[in-house]
Amino acid sequence: MKRQRSSRPSTSRSSTARRGPAKPPGKLRIIGGDFRRRQLPVLDHPGLRPTPDRVRETLFNWLGQHLFGRQVLDLFAGTGALGFEALSRGASNVTFIERDARVAALISENIITLGASNGRVVSTDALAFLNQPCQQPANIVFLDPPFHQGLADACCSALETGDWLADDAMIYLETEKSLSPNVPTNWQLYRETQAGESAARLYLRKPV
């Protein structure tokens, strides 16, 4: 989303490199809620990009009022686009999981810039995080792993078996369009859409 991909850098980035110095950091624009229209810096980092505004708008229309006062887990946070949008729209707190230390540090700086004391960053591998004991089940999970690395199914399984999910949890999963993810049998598909090379699905968890 947001996000780290396994594909090679875009043509525009390669062209910039040939012309001279790398382009300056980009900007992430928050599109709704208390921080609407605020712009945050984004690193010019290979494979890193914010989730497009249109996709974010669709997702948060799906979520509606389900965000207010909820615990949110943003796995593979990347730019933090989804987590920041959730903070802006009334989430009780958001935990950003990001393995790359530089990317995680910028998310932390942006949390301070917004004055969002209910956001925290954990710089670690997402699967390693999910394989530790859960202290607070999440109501909303954003799961946007790098494409073509086989991470989606493993993370879905770990979320369910590790008790990371509240009884009424909603899980947003973005994958490559060619993938048919294997999700736990008690996850009910609620909404889905496609954009470019990606497929986006929102699941509702039913208690076991």
Short mmCIF file of C-alpha atoms in Angstrom, two decimals:
data_model
loop_
_atom_site.label_atom_id
_atom_site.label_comp_id
_atom_site.label_asym_id
_atom_site.label_seq_id
_atom_site.Cartn_x
_atom_site.Cartn_y
_atom_site.Cartn_z
CA MET A 1 0.00 0.00 0.00
CA LYS A 2 2.18 2.62 1.04
CA ARG A 3 4.52 0.44 0.09
CA GLN A 4 7.45 -1.83 -0.38
CA ARG A 5 7.40 -3.95 -3.52
CA SER A 6 9.70 -6.57 -4.89
CA SER A 7 9.59 -5.17 -8.44
CA ARG A 8 12.51 -3.25 -9.94
CA PRO A 9 12.65 0.56 -9.70
CA SER A 10 10.43 2.52 -12.06
CA THR A 11 11.67 4.00 -15.32
CA SER A 12 11.29 7.53 -13.96
CA ARG A 13 13.59 6.81 -11.02
CA SER A 14 16.21 5.29 -13.34
CA SER A 15 16.02 8.30 -15.64
CA THR A 16 16.56 10.68 -12.74
CA ALA A 17 19.64 8.75 -11.70
CA ARG A 18 21.12 9.17 -15.17
CA ARG A 19 20.49 12.92 -15.18
CA GLY A 20 22.16 13.60 -11.84
CA PRO A 21 21.37 13.60 -8.12
CA ALA A 22 18.44 11.60 -6.82
CA LYS A 23 15.12 13.41 -6.61
CA PRO A 24 14.15 14.96 -3.26
CA PRO A 25 11.86 13.08 -0.88
CA GLY A 26 8.25 12.85 -1.97
CA LYS A 27 5.14 13.77 -0.04
CA LEU A 28 2.30 11.73 1.43
CA ARG A 29 -1.02 13.60 1.63
CA ILE A 30 -3.57 12.53 4.24
CA ILE A 31 -6.96 12.62 2.55
CA GLY A 32 -9.50 12.51 5.39
CA GLY A 33 -10.17 13.11 9.07
CA ASP A 34 -8.45 15.37 11.62
CA PHE A 35 -5.18 15.53 9.66
CA ARG A 36 -6.83 16.03 6.28
CA ARG A 37 -4.58 17.75 3.72
CA ARG A 38 -1.51 17.46 5.94
CA GLN A 39 1.56 16.47 3.91
CA LEU A 40 4.33 14.26 5.26
CA PRO A 41 7.76 13.52 3.73
CA VAL A 42 8.38 10.14 2.11
CA LEU A 43 11.84 8.72 1.43
CA ASP A 44 13.01 8.23 -2.14
CA HIS A 45 13.63 4.57 -1.40
CA PRO A 46 13.55 1.72 -3.96
CA GLY A 47 10.10 0.15 -4.10
CA LEU A 48 8.57 2.54 -1.55
CA ARG A 49 5.43 4.47 -2.45
CA PRO A 50 2.26 5.64 -0.73
CA THR A 51 -0.97 3.82 -1.41
CA PRO A 52 -2.67 5.90 -4.14
CA ASP A 53 -5.31 8.36 -2.94
CA ARG A 54 -8.06 6.59 -4.89
CA VAL A 55 -7.30 3.21 -3.32
CA ARG A 56 -7.12 4.72 0.17
CA GLU A 57 -10.42 6.52 -0.39
CA THR A 58 -12.07 3.23 -1.40
CA LEU A 59 -10.67 1.35 1.60
CA PHE A 60 -11.70 3.95 4.16
CA ASN A 61 -15.16 4.19 2.62
CA TRP A 62 -15.40 0.44 3.18
CA LEU A 63 -14.31 0.80 6.79
CA GLY A 64 -16.61 3.73 7.52
CA GLN A 65 -17.22 4.20 11.25
CA HIS A 66 -15.57 0.86 12.12
CA LEU A 67 -12.29 2.73 12.73
CA PHE A 68 -13.41 4.97 15.56
CA GLY A 69 -11.86 3.98 18.87
CA ARG A 70 -10.30 0.82 17.42
CA GLN A 71 -6.89 -0.84 17.78
CA VAL A 72 -5.10 -0.87 14.39
CA LEU A 73 -2.11 -2.93 13.23
CA ASP A 74 -0.32 -1.75 10.07
CA LEU A 75 1.96 -4.57 8.92
CA PHE A 76 4.59 -3.83 6.23
CA ALA A 77 3.84 -0.17 6.96
CA GLY A 78 6.14 1.38 4.33
CA THR A 79 5.27 5.08 4.15
CA GLY A 80 2.65 4.57 6.86
CA ALA A 81 -0.08 5.87 4.54
CA LEU A 82 -2.79 3.54 5.82
CA GLY A 83 -1.85 3.85 9.47
CA PHE A 84 -1.73 7.65 9.32
CA GLU A 85 -5.09 7.72 7.60
CA ALA A 86 -6.50 5.53 10.39
CA LEU A 87 -5.07 7.84 13.07
CA SER A 88 -6.60 10.81 11.28
CA ARG A 89 -10.01 9.14 11.19
CA GLY A 90 -10.34 8.29 14.86
CA ALA A 91 -8.48 5.04 15.55
CA SER A 92 -7.67 4.59 19.23
CA ASN A 93 -4.08 3.66 18.40
CA VAL A 94 -2.02 2.39 15.49
CA THR A 95 1.04 0.14 15.62
CA PHE A 96 3.24 0.45 12.53
CA ILE A 97 5.45 -2.56 11.73
CA GLU A 98 8.32 -1.73 9.36
CA ARG A 99 11.55 -3.73 8.93
CA ASP A 100 13.67 -1.06 7.20
CA ALA A 101 15.23 1.09 9.96
CA ARG A 102 15.39 4.29 7.88
CA VAL A 103 11.79 3.97 6.76
CA ALA A 104 10.66 3.18 10.32
CA ALA A 105 12.55 6.22 11.63
CA LEU A 106 10.71 8.52 9.22
CA ILE A 107 7.35 7.10 10.30
CA SER A 108 8.34 7.93 13.89
CA GLU A 109 9.29 11.47 12.88
CA ASN A 110 5.98 11.92 11.07
CA ILE A 111 4.07 10.73 14.14
CA ILE A 112 5.82 13.46 16.13
CA THR A 113 5.08 16.03 13.40
CA LEU A 114 1.37 15.23 13.61
CA GLY A 115 1.38 15.15 17.41
CA ALA A 116 -0.20 11.69 17.21
CA SER A 117 0.79 10.21 20.56
CA ASN A 118 -1.44 7.19 19.86
CA GLY A 119 0.87 5.96 17.09
CA ARG A 120 3.93 3.77 17.69
CA VAL A 121 6.51 2.14 15.44
CA VAL A 122 8.13 -1.28 15.81
CA SER A 123 11.13 -1.77 13.53
CA THR A 124 11.12 -5.49 12.90
CA ASP A 125 10.14 -8.15 10.38
CA ALA A 126 6.36 -8.55 10.21
CA LEU A 127 6.35 -12.34 10.55
CA ALA A 128 8.79 -12.19 13.46
CA PHE A 129 6.45 -9.71 15.14
CA LEU A 130 3.43 -11.98 14.59
CA ASN A 131 5.29 -15.01 15.94
CA GLN A 132 5.63 -13.44 19.39
CA PRO A 133 2.84 -13.47 22.02
CA CYS A 134 0.05 -10.98 21.40
CA GLN A 135 -0.72 -8.52 24.18
CA GLN A 136 -3.52 -6.55 22.51
CA PRO A 137 -5.71 -8.05 19.73
CA ALA A 138 -6.32 -5.74 16.78
CA ASN A 139 -9.73 -4.64 15.50
CA ILE A 140 -8.34 -3.53 12.13
CA VAL A 141 -5.31 -4.96 10.32
CA PHE A 142 -3.67 -3.56 7.19
CA LEU A 143 -1.66 -6.27 5.42
CA ASP A 144 0.21 -5.24 2.26
CA PRO A 145 3.31 -7.46 1.94
CA PRO A 146 5.83 -7.20 -0.90
CA PHE A 147 4.50 -8.98 -3.95
CA HIS A 148 5.72 -12.40 -5.15
CA GLN A 149 7.41 -13.37 -1.89
CA GLY A 150 4.81 -15.77 -0.50
CA LEU A 151 4.19 -13.66 2.60
CA ALA A 152 0.44 -13.11 2.41
CA ASP A 153 -0.69 -16.63 3.36
CA ALA A 154 1.87 -16.95 6.16
CA CYS A 155 0.84 -13.63 7.70
CA CYS A 156 -2.87 -14.43 7.48
CA SER A 157 -2.27 -17.73 9.25
CA ALA A 158 -0.09 -16.11 11.93
CA LEU A 159 -2.71 -13.44 12.62
CA GLU A 160 -5.34 -16.08 13.29
CA THR A 161 -3.32 -18.72 15.13
CA GLY A 162 -1.44 -16.14 17.22
CA ASP A 163 -4.66 -14.60 18.59
CA TRP A 164 -3.80 -11.22 17.07
CA LEU A 165 -7.40 -10.55 16.04
CA ALA A 166 -10.40 -9.34 18.01
CA ASP A 167 -13.61 -11.32 17.50
CA ASP A 168 -14.98 -8.68 15.10
CA ALA A 169 -11.70 -7.84 13.38
CA MET A 170 -11.52 -6.53 9.82
CA ILE A 171 -8.47 -7.43 7.74
CA TYR A 172 -7.44 -5.50 4.65
CA LEU A 173 -5.22 -7.59 2.35
CA GLU A 174 -3.49 -6.29 -0.77
CA THR A 175 -1.69 -8.75 -3.03
CA GLU A 176 -0.58 -9.17 -6.61
CA LYS A 177 -3.62 -9.63 -8.84
CA SER A 178 -2.52 -13.12 -9.91
CA LEU A 179 -2.61 -14.48 -6.34
CA SER A 180 -5.63 -16.22 -4.81
CA PRO A 181 -4.79 -15.95 -1.11
CA ASN A 182 -5.48 -18.77 1.33
CA VAL A 183 -7.11 -17.13 4.34
CA PRO A 184 -8.53 -18.74 7.51
CA THR A 185 -11.93 -20.31 6.99
CA ASN A 186 -13.61 -17.95 9.48
CA TRP A 187 -12.64 -14.87 7.44
CA GLN A 188 -15.55 -13.72 5.29
CA LEU A 189 -14.84 -11.66 2.16
CA TYR A 190 -16.65 -8.34 2.56
CA ARG A 191 -15.36 -6.15 -0.29
CA GLU A 192 -12.82 -6.47 -3.10
CA THR A 193 -11.44 -4.40 -5.95
CA GLN A 194 -8.54 -4.36 -8.38
CA ALA A 195 -6.23 -1.56 -9.51
CA GLY A 196 -3.25 -2.01 -11.82
CA GLU A 197 -1.23 -5.05 -10.78
CA SER A 198 -2.84 -5.32 -7.35
CA ALA A 199 -5.98 -6.84 -5.84
CA ALA A 200 -7.45 -5.44 -2.62
CA ARG A 201 -9.74 -7.43 -0.31
CA LEU A 202 -11.40 -6.62 2.99
CA TYR A 203 -12.35 -9.54 5.23
CA LEU A 204 -14.60 -9.77 8.27
CA ARG A 205 -13.48 -12.20 10.95
CA LYS A 206 -16.12 -14.43 12.49
CA PRO A 207 -15.40 -15.84 15.98
CA VAL A 208 -14.31 -19.49 15.91
#
